[in-house]
Coordinates of C-alpha atoms in Angstrom, one line a residue:
M1 CA -34.3 -13.1 25.1
N2 CA -33.7 -9.5 26.1
K3 CA -33.4 -6.4 23.9
K4 CA -29.7 -6.1 24.2
T5 CA -29.1 -9.5 22.6
F6 CA -32.1 -9.5 20.2
F7 CA -31.5 -9.0 16.4
K8 CA -27.8 -9.8 16.1
G9 CA -26.4 -8.0 13.1
A10 CA -28.8 -5.0 13.3
K11 CA -25.9 -2.6 13.7
A12 CA -24.5 -3.6 10.3
L13 CA -27.9 -2.8 8.7
G14 CA -28.2 0.5 10.6
I15 CA -31.6 -0.4 12.0
A16 CA -31.0 -0.7 15.7
A17 CA -33.2 2.3 16.2
A18 CA -36.3 0.4 15.1
L19 CA -35.9 -2.3 17.7
V20 CA -36.6 -0.5 21.0
C21 CA -39.4 1.9 20.0
S22 CA -41.9 2.4 22.7
N23 CA -45.4 0.9 22.3
I24 CA -47.7 3.8 21.7
T25 CA -51.4 3.2 22.4
M26 CA -53.3 5.0 19.8
A27 CA -56.5 5.0 21.8
R28 CA -54.9 7.3 24.5
T29 CA -55.7 11.0 24.2
V30 CA -52.6 12.8 23.0
A31 CA -51.8 16.4 22.1
L32 CA -51.9 17.3 18.4
D33 CA -48.6 16.8 16.6
K34 CA -46.6 19.9 15.8
V35 CA -43.5 20.9 13.9
V36 CA -40.4 21.2 16.0
A37 CA -38.0 22.1 13.2
I38 CA -38.1 23.2 9.5
V39 CA -35.2 21.6 7.5
D40 CA -35.0 22.9 4.0
N41 CA -38.1 21.4 2.3
D42 CA -38.9 19.0 5.1
V43 CA -40.0 19.2 8.8
V44 CA -39.3 17.3 12.0
M45 CA -42.4 16.6 14.0
A46 CA -42.8 16.5 17.8
S47 CA -43.9 12.8 17.6
E48 CA -40.6 11.9 15.9
L49 CA -38.6 13.6 18.6
T50 CA -40.6 12.0 21.4
Q51 CA -40.3 8.6 19.9
R52 CA -36.6 8.9 19.3
M53 CA -36.0 10.2 22.9
S54 CA -38.0 7.2 24.3
M55 CA -35.8 4.9 22.2
V56 CA -32.5 6.5 23.3
T57 CA -33.6 6.7 26.9
A58 CA -34.4 2.9 26.9
Q59 CA -31.0 2.1 25.3
L60 CA -29.1 4.2 27.9
Q61 CA -31.0 2.5 30.7
A62 CA -30.5 -1.0 29.3
N63 CA -26.7 -0.2 29.1
Q64 CA -26.7 1.3 32.6
T65 CA -25.4 4.6 31.2
Q66 CA -25.8 7.8 33.1
M67 CA -28.6 9.9 31.6
P68 CA -27.7 13.5 30.5
P69 CA -30.1 16.3 31.4
E70 CA -33.3 16.1 29.4
E71 CA -32.7 19.4 27.6
V72 CA -29.2 18.3 26.5
L73 CA -30.6 14.9 25.3
R74 CA -33.5 16.7 23.5
S75 CA -31.1 19.1 21.7
Q76 CA -28.7 16.3 20.6
I77 CA -31.5 14.1 19.3
L78 CA -33.2 17.0 17.5
E79 CA -29.9 17.7 15.8
Q80 CA -29.6 14.0 14.8
L81 CA -33.1 14.1 13.2
V82 CA -32.2 17.3 11.4
T83 CA -29.1 15.7 9.9
E84 CA -31.1 12.6 8.9
S85 CA -33.7 14.7 7.2
L86 CA -31.1 16.5 5.1
Q87 CA -29.7 13.1 4.0
L88 CA -33.1 11.7 3.1
Q89 CA -33.9 14.8 1.1
I90 CA -30.6 14.3 -0.9
G91 CA -31.7 10.7 -1.4
R92 CA -35.1 11.8 -2.8
R93 CA -33.5 14.3 -5.1
V94 CA -31.1 11.8 -6.7
G95 CA -33.9 9.2 -7.0
I96 CA -32.6 6.6 -4.5
D97 CA -35.3 4.1 -3.7
I98 CA -35.2 0.9 -1.7
S99 CA -37.2 -1.9 -3.4
E100 CA -39.5 -4.2 -1.5
A101 CA -37.2 -7.1 -2.4
E102 CA -34.2 -5.3 -0.7
L103 CA -36.3 -4.8 2.4
D104 CA -37.3 -8.5 2.4
A105 CA -33.7 -9.5 2.1
A106 CA -32.6 -7.2 4.9
I107 CA -35.3 -8.6 7.2
G108 CA -34.4 -12.1 6.1
R109 CA -30.8 -11.5 7.1
M110 CA -32.0 -10.4 10.6
K111 CA -34.0 -13.5 11.0
Q112 CA -31.1 -15.7 9.9
A113 CA -28.6 -13.9 12.1
N114 CA -30.8 -14.4 15.1
N115 CA -32.0 -17.9 14.1
L116 CA -35.6 -17.0 14.3
T117 CA -38.6 -18.4 12.4
D118 CA -41.1 -16.0 10.9
E119 CA -43.5 -16.6 13.8
Q120 CA -40.7 -16.0 16.4
F121 CA -39.6 -12.9 14.6
E122 CA -43.1 -11.4 14.6
Q123 CA -43.5 -12.3 18.3
Q124 CA -40.3 -10.5 19.2
L125 CA -41.4 -7.4 17.3
A126 CA -44.7 -7.4 19.1
Q127 CA -42.9 -7.8 22.4
D128 CA -40.7 -4.8 21.6
G129 CA -43.7 -2.7 20.5
V130 CA -42.6 -2.6 16.9
S131 CA -44.9 -3.2 13.9
I132 CA -43.5 -4.9 10.8
N133 CA -44.4 -1.9 8.7
G134 CA -42.6 0.4 11.1
L135 CA -39.6 -1.8 11.0
R136 CA -39.6 -1.8 7.2
E137 CA -39.9 2.0 7.1
Q138 CA -36.9 2.4 9.5
I139 CA -34.8 0.0 7.4
R140 CA -35.8 1.9 4.3
R141 CA -34.7 5.2 5.8
D142 CA -31.4 3.9 7.1
M143 CA -30.5 2.2 3.8
I144 CA -31.2 5.4 1.9
I145 CA -29.0 7.3 4.3
E146 CA -26.3 4.7 4.0
Q147 CA -26.4 5.0 0.1
V148 CA -26.3 8.8 0.3
Q149 CA -23.3 8.8 2.6
R150 CA -21.4 6.2 0.6
G151 CA -22.0 8.0 -2.7
S152 CA -21.4 11.5 -1.4
V153 CA -18.4 10.8 0.8
N154 CA -16.6 8.5 -1.5
R155 CA -16.6 11.1 -4.3
R156 CA -14.7 13.4 -1.9
I157 CA -12.0 10.9 -1.2
K158 CA -9.2 10.8 -3.7
I159 CA -6.5 8.1 -3.3
T160 CA -3.6 8.7 -5.6
D161 CA -1.4 6.0 -7.2
Q162 CA 1.6 7.5 -5.3
E163 CA -0.3 7.1 -1.9
V164 CA -1.0 3.4 -2.7
E165 CA 2.6 2.8 -3.8
N166 CA 4.0 4.5 -0.6
F167 CA 1.7 2.4 1.6
L168 CA 2.7 -0.9 -0.1
K169 CA 6.3 0.0 0.4
S170 CA 5.9 1.0 4.0
K171 CA 6.6 -1.4 6.9
Q172 CA 2.9 -1.5 7.7
G173 CA 2.0 -2.1 4.1
K174 CA 4.5 -5.0 3.7
F175 CA 3.1 -6.6 6.9
W176 CA -0.5 -6.1 5.6
A177 CA 0.3 -7.7 2.2
S178 CA 2.4 -10.6 3.5
P179 CA 0.9 -14.1 3.3
D180 CA -0.6 -16.0 6.2
Y181 CA 0.6 -19.5 7.1
N182 CA -1.1 -22.1 9.3
L183 CA 1.8 -24.0 10.9
G184 CA 2.5 -27.0 13.2
H185 CA 5.7 -26.8 15.3
I186 CA 7.9 -29.4 17.0
L187 CA 10.9 -28.3 19.1
V188 CA 13.7 -30.5 20.3
S189 CA 15.1 -28.2 22.9
L190 CA 18.8 -27.5 23.6
P191 CA 20.1 -25.7 26.6
S192 CA 22.3 -22.6 25.9
T193 CA 25.2 -24.4 27.7
A194 CA 24.8 -27.6 25.8
S195 CA 27.9 -29.5 24.9
A196 CA 28.8 -30.6 21.4
E197 CA 27.7 -34.1 22.3
E198 CA 24.3 -32.9 23.6
A199 CA 23.8 -30.9 20.4
R200 CA 24.6 -34.0 18.2
T201 CA 22.1 -36.0 20.3
A202 CA 19.4 -33.4 19.9
E203 CA 20.0 -33.1 16.1
S204 CA 19.9 -36.9 15.8
K205 CA 16.5 -37.0 17.5
A206 CA 15.2 -34.2 15.3
E207 CA 16.3 -36.0 12.2
D208 CA 14.7 -39.2 13.4
L209 CA 11.4 -37.3 14.0
H210 CA 11.7 -35.9 10.5
R211 CA 12.1 -39.4 9.0
R212 CA 9.1 -40.7 10.9
L213 CA 7.0 -37.8 9.6
K214 CA 8.2 -38.4 6.1
D215 CA 7.0 -42.0 6.5
G216 CA 3.5 -40.9 7.4
A217 CA 3.6 -40.4 11.2
D218 CA 0.9 -38.0 12.5
F219 CA 2.5 -34.6 13.2
R220 CA 0.2 -33.6 16.0
Q221 CA 0.6 -36.9 17.9
L222 CA 4.4 -36.6 17.6
A223 CA 4.2 -33.0 18.9
V224 CA 2.3 -34.0 22.0
A225 CA 4.7 -36.9 22.7
E226 CA 8.1 -35.4 21.7
S227 CA 8.0 -31.6 21.4
Q228 CA 9.3 -29.3 24.1
G229 CA 7.6 -26.3 22.4
Q230 CA 5.0 -24.2 24.3
N231 CA 2.2 -25.5 22.0
A232 CA 3.2 -29.2 22.3
L233 CA 0.0 -30.2 24.2
K234 CA -2.0 -28.5 21.4
G235 CA -0.4 -30.8 18.9
G236 CA 2.2 -28.2 18.1
D237 CA -0.5 -26.0 16.4
M238 CA 0.7 -22.4 16.0
G239 CA -2.4 -21.2 14.1
W240 CA -2.4 -18.6 11.3
R241 CA 0.5 -16.2 11.4
K242 CA 1.9 -13.8 8.9
S243 CA 5.5 -14.4 7.8
A244 CA 6.3 -10.9 9.3
Q245 CA 5.3 -12.3 12.7
M246 CA 7.8 -15.2 12.6
P247 CA 11.5 -15.5 13.2
D248 CA 13.4 -15.1 9.9
L249 CA 14.5 -18.7 10.3
F250 CA 10.9 -19.9 10.0
A251 CA 9.8 -17.4 7.4
N252 CA 12.6 -18.3 5.0
A253 CA 12.1 -22.1 5.5
I254 CA 8.4 -22.1 4.7
E255 CA 8.5 -19.6 1.8
N256 CA 8.6 -22.3 -0.8
L257 CA 7.1 -25.2 1.2
A258 CA 4.1 -27.0 -0.2
E259 CA 1.0 -27.5 1.9
G260 CA 1.3 -30.7 3.9
D261 CA 5.1 -30.8 3.8
V262 CA 7.5 -30.7 6.8
T263 CA 10.8 -28.8 6.9
P264 CA 14.0 -30.6 7.7
P265 CA 15.4 -29.7 11.2
L266 CA 16.1 -26.0 11.6
R267 CA 18.8 -25.0 14.1
S268 CA 18.3 -22.0 16.4
G269 CA 19.6 -21.0 19.8
A270 CA 16.6 -22.8 21.4
G271 CA 17.3 -26.1 19.7
F272 CA 16.0 -27.9 16.5
H273 CA 12.6 -27.1 15.0
L274 CA 10.3 -29.0 12.6
L275 CA 7.6 -27.0 10.9
K276 CA 4.6 -28.4 9.0
L277 CA 2.6 -26.2 6.6
Y278 CA -1.1 -26.9 7.0
G279 CA -2.3 -24.0 4.9
K280 CA -1.4 -20.8 3.1
R281 CA -3.4 -17.8 2.1
G282 CA -2.6 -14.4 0.5
A283 CA -0.1 -16.0 -1.7
Q284 CA 1.6 -14.1 -4.5
E285 CA -0.5 -15.5 -7.3
Q286 CA -4.2 -14.7 -7.1
L287 CA -6.4 -16.1 -9.9
I288 CA -9.5 -14.0 -10.2
E289 CA -12.6 -14.8 -12.2
Q290 CA -13.3 -11.8 -14.5
S291 CA -16.5 -11.1 -16.4
K292 CA -16.7 -9.1 -19.6
V293 CA -19.7 -6.9 -19.1
R294 CA -21.8 -4.4 -21.0
H295 CA -24.8 -2.4 -19.6
I296 CA -27.5 0.1 -20.3
L297 CA -28.3 2.8 -17.7
V298 CA -31.5 4.8 -17.4
K299 CA -31.6 7.6 -14.8
P300 CA -34.7 8.9 -13.0
S301 CA -35.2 12.7 -13.5
T302 CA -37.7 15.4 -12.9
I303 CA -39.6 14.2 -16.0
L304 CA -39.0 10.5 -15.5
T305 CA -40.0 9.0 -12.2
D306 CA -38.1 6.1 -10.6
Q307 CA -40.9 3.7 -11.6
E308 CA -41.0 5.0 -15.2
A309 CA -37.2 4.6 -15.5
E310 CA -37.5 1.0 -14.3
A311 CA -40.4 0.3 -16.7
K312 CA -38.5 1.9 -19.6
L313 CA -35.5 -0.3 -19.0
A314 CA -37.7 -3.4 -18.7
G315 CA -39.0 -2.6 -22.2
I316 CA -35.5 -2.2 -23.6
R317 CA -34.6 -5.5 -22.0
Q318 CA -37.6 -7.2 -23.6
Q319 CA -36.5 -5.9 -27.0
I320 CA -33.1 -7.5 -26.5
V321 CA -34.6 -10.8 -25.4
D322 CA -36.8 -10.7 -28.5
G323 CA -33.7 -10.4 -30.7
G324 CA -32.8 -6.7 -30.6
D325 CA -29.2 -5.6 -30.7
F326 CA -27.8 -4.8 -27.3
A327 CA -25.1 -2.4 -28.5
A328 CA -27.4 -0.5 -30.8
L329 CA -30.0 -0.1 -28.0
A330 CA -27.2 1.0 -25.6
K331 CA -26.1 3.7 -28.0
E332 CA -29.7 4.9 -28.4
H333 CA -30.9 4.8 -24.8
S334 CA -28.1 4.4 -22.2
E335 CA -27.3 7.5 -20.1
D336 CA -23.8 6.3 -19.1
V337 CA -21.8 8.7 -21.2
G338 CA -18.6 6.7 -20.7
S339 CA -19.9 3.5 -22.2
M340 CA -22.8 4.3 -24.5
L341 CA -20.8 5.1 -27.6
S342 CA -19.1 1.7 -27.3
G343 CA -22.5 -0.1 -27.0
G344 CA -22.4 -0.2 -23.2
D345 CA -19.1 -2.0 -23.1
L346 CA -17.5 -1.8 -19.6
G347 CA -14.6 -4.2 -20.3
W348 CA -13.4 -6.9 -17.9
S349 CA -14.4 -6.6 -14.3
L350 CA -11.8 -6.0 -11.6
P351 CA -12.1 -6.4 -7.8
G352 CA -13.8 -3.3 -6.5
K353 CA -14.3 -1.8 -9.9
F354 CA -18.1 -1.7 -9.7
V355 CA -20.6 -0.7 -6.9
P356 CA -21.8 -3.6 -4.8
E357 CA -25.3 -3.9 -6.5
F358 CA -23.5 -4.1 -9.8
E359 CA -21.0 -6.8 -8.7
R360 CA -23.8 -8.9 -7.1
T361 CA -25.8 -8.8 -10.4
I362 CA -22.7 -9.8 -12.4
N363 CA -22.0 -12.7 -10.1
S364 CA -25.6 -14.0 -10.3
T365 CA -26.0 -13.6 -14.1
S366 CA -25.0 -16.4 -16.5
V367 CA -22.9 -15.8 -19.6
G368 CA -25.1 -14.5 -22.4
D369 CA -28.1 -13.7 -20.2
I370 CA -29.7 -10.3 -19.7
S371 CA -30.2 -9.3 -16.1
E372 CA -33.5 -8.0 -14.8
P373 CA -33.5 -4.2 -14.1
F374 CA -31.7 -3.4 -10.9
R375 CA -31.0 -0.2 -9.0
S376 CA -27.8 1.4 -8.0
Q377 CA -26.9 4.9 -6.7
F378 CA -26.6 5.9 -10.4
G379 CA -30.0 4.8 -11.6
W380 CA -31.5 1.7 -13.2
H381 CA -29.3 -0.8 -15.1
I382 CA -29.5 -4.0 -17.1
L383 CA -26.3 -5.8 -17.9
Q384 CA -25.1 -8.7 -20.0
V385 CA -22.1 -10.9 -19.1
Q386 CA -20.5 -11.7 -22.4
E387 CA -17.5 -13.9 -21.3
R388 CA -15.8 -15.1 -18.1
R389 CA -12.1 -16.0 -17.6
Q390 CA -9.6 -16.8 -14.9
Q391 CA -6.8 -14.2 -14.7
D392 CA -3.8 -13.7 -12.5
M393 CA -4.6 -10.3 -11.0
S394 CA -2.2 -10.4 -8.0
D395 CA -0.8 -6.8 -8.5
T396 CA -4.2 -5.4 -9.3
V397 CA -5.8 -7.2 -6.3
R398 CA -3.2 -5.8 -3.9
T399 CA -3.5 -2.3 -5.4
N400 CA -7.3 -2.3 -5.2
Q401 CA -7.3 -3.8 -1.6
A402 CA -4.8 -1.1 -0.5
T403 CA -6.9 1.6 -2.1
R404 CA -10.0 0.4 -0.3
L405 CA -8.1 0.2 3.0
L406 CA -6.8 3.8 2.6
R407 CA -10.3 5.0 1.6
S408 CA -11.9 3.3 4.6
R409 CA -9.5 5.0 6.9
R410 CA -10.5 8.4 5.6
F411 CA -14.2 7.7 5.3
D412 CA -15.3 8.5 8.9
E413 CA -13.4 11.7 9.1
E414 CA -14.6 12.8 5.6
R415 CA -18.2 11.9 6.5
L416 CA -18.1 14.2 9.5
N417 CA -16.8 17.0 7.3
W418 CA -19.5 16.4 4.7
L419 CA -22.3 16.3 7.3
R420 CA -21.0 19.5 8.8
E421 CA -21.0 21.1 5.4
I422 CA -24.6 20.1 4.4
R423 CA -25.8 21.2 7.9
D424 CA -24.1 24.6 7.5
E425 CA -25.5 25.1 4.0
A426 CA -29.1 24.1 4.9
Y427 CA -32.0 26.3 6.1
V428 CA -32.9 25.0 9.6
E429 CA -35.3 26.7 11.9
I430 CA -35.8 25.2 15.4
K431 CA -39.3 26.0 16.7

């Protein structure tokens, strides 16, 4: 296994940088470390710069990419480290911390994605000159940076109701929102110069095929034997297609077709068509499981450390488990101004309403139970799922999905603007 293929999925976790670090022999005599940049209240050390340059050089060589001049590469990497330092400092100021459980889960996903046992994983790390502690620290750094970016950049992006409505009404929006159909197709072809008699013969054959299918004949076998369509030898399978990608004749015919049913013969200039609907997704009605939730939030601060905030919330949780009133304790202790006066009530959940950590906890908590304390970008929470229900949320789902799509389109551009701003506002001295 080579380094290019090792650790599938590492990019999604933002930890590829940890996977090609050079193996530094501590017994070798080296120069004393020194500061190469002052970044607000932090510094970048020469050892960090050297290690990152070794990593990037190895990656460029593995990808057979032409190396830039050393000074150019050094300048670019130093700027990257400066920007990372600024984001990590923001993370520390707002109290973002990555728990050991989150790190364990991230490493577990890496093992699973690469189908490695614990022993194989450790062997591969040793082969790449990476310690498990070094890997965990790199994951921690990258996850903090990801949370800082997500929270900071998303607050800058405002998607109006009018923008969402305009998108859904646009040609692109209608295509995006249209359902997908998995279809089978049989064609009884008809030449453009066909006589009336030839047309009647073709129609009669299509009707006979339709009767056989209604009587239980296998659609794919008939397609192989009888169809003149281009997918005949594949059993007539057309795969998943949006209605907007089909001829109007097909789209209109299958709109109200039940899964497993076959259309009667459809006449076009090419001949007579039979369509079987194998599956449909993205239909108009979308039943969503909603949860009625209330929570208590405790935020770390200059006088309350992250660990103390977690411990305080654990104590509140124990009071509730012992019979305390959730609503009363939320009014007394919760720092979520929007919900504290209503006893922590957040109402019914909606797709995309809560941050991922919150939604994961909702989904893993049984009705009536009190969750263990968990961390989000806002602080430490406990929550209770009071009820669950199935609700048709088709319009809400489409609106929220469209909002997320429009937000994601702007995220990269806005992230660059935000990074440029925090860099311009920072005190940076290159040594």
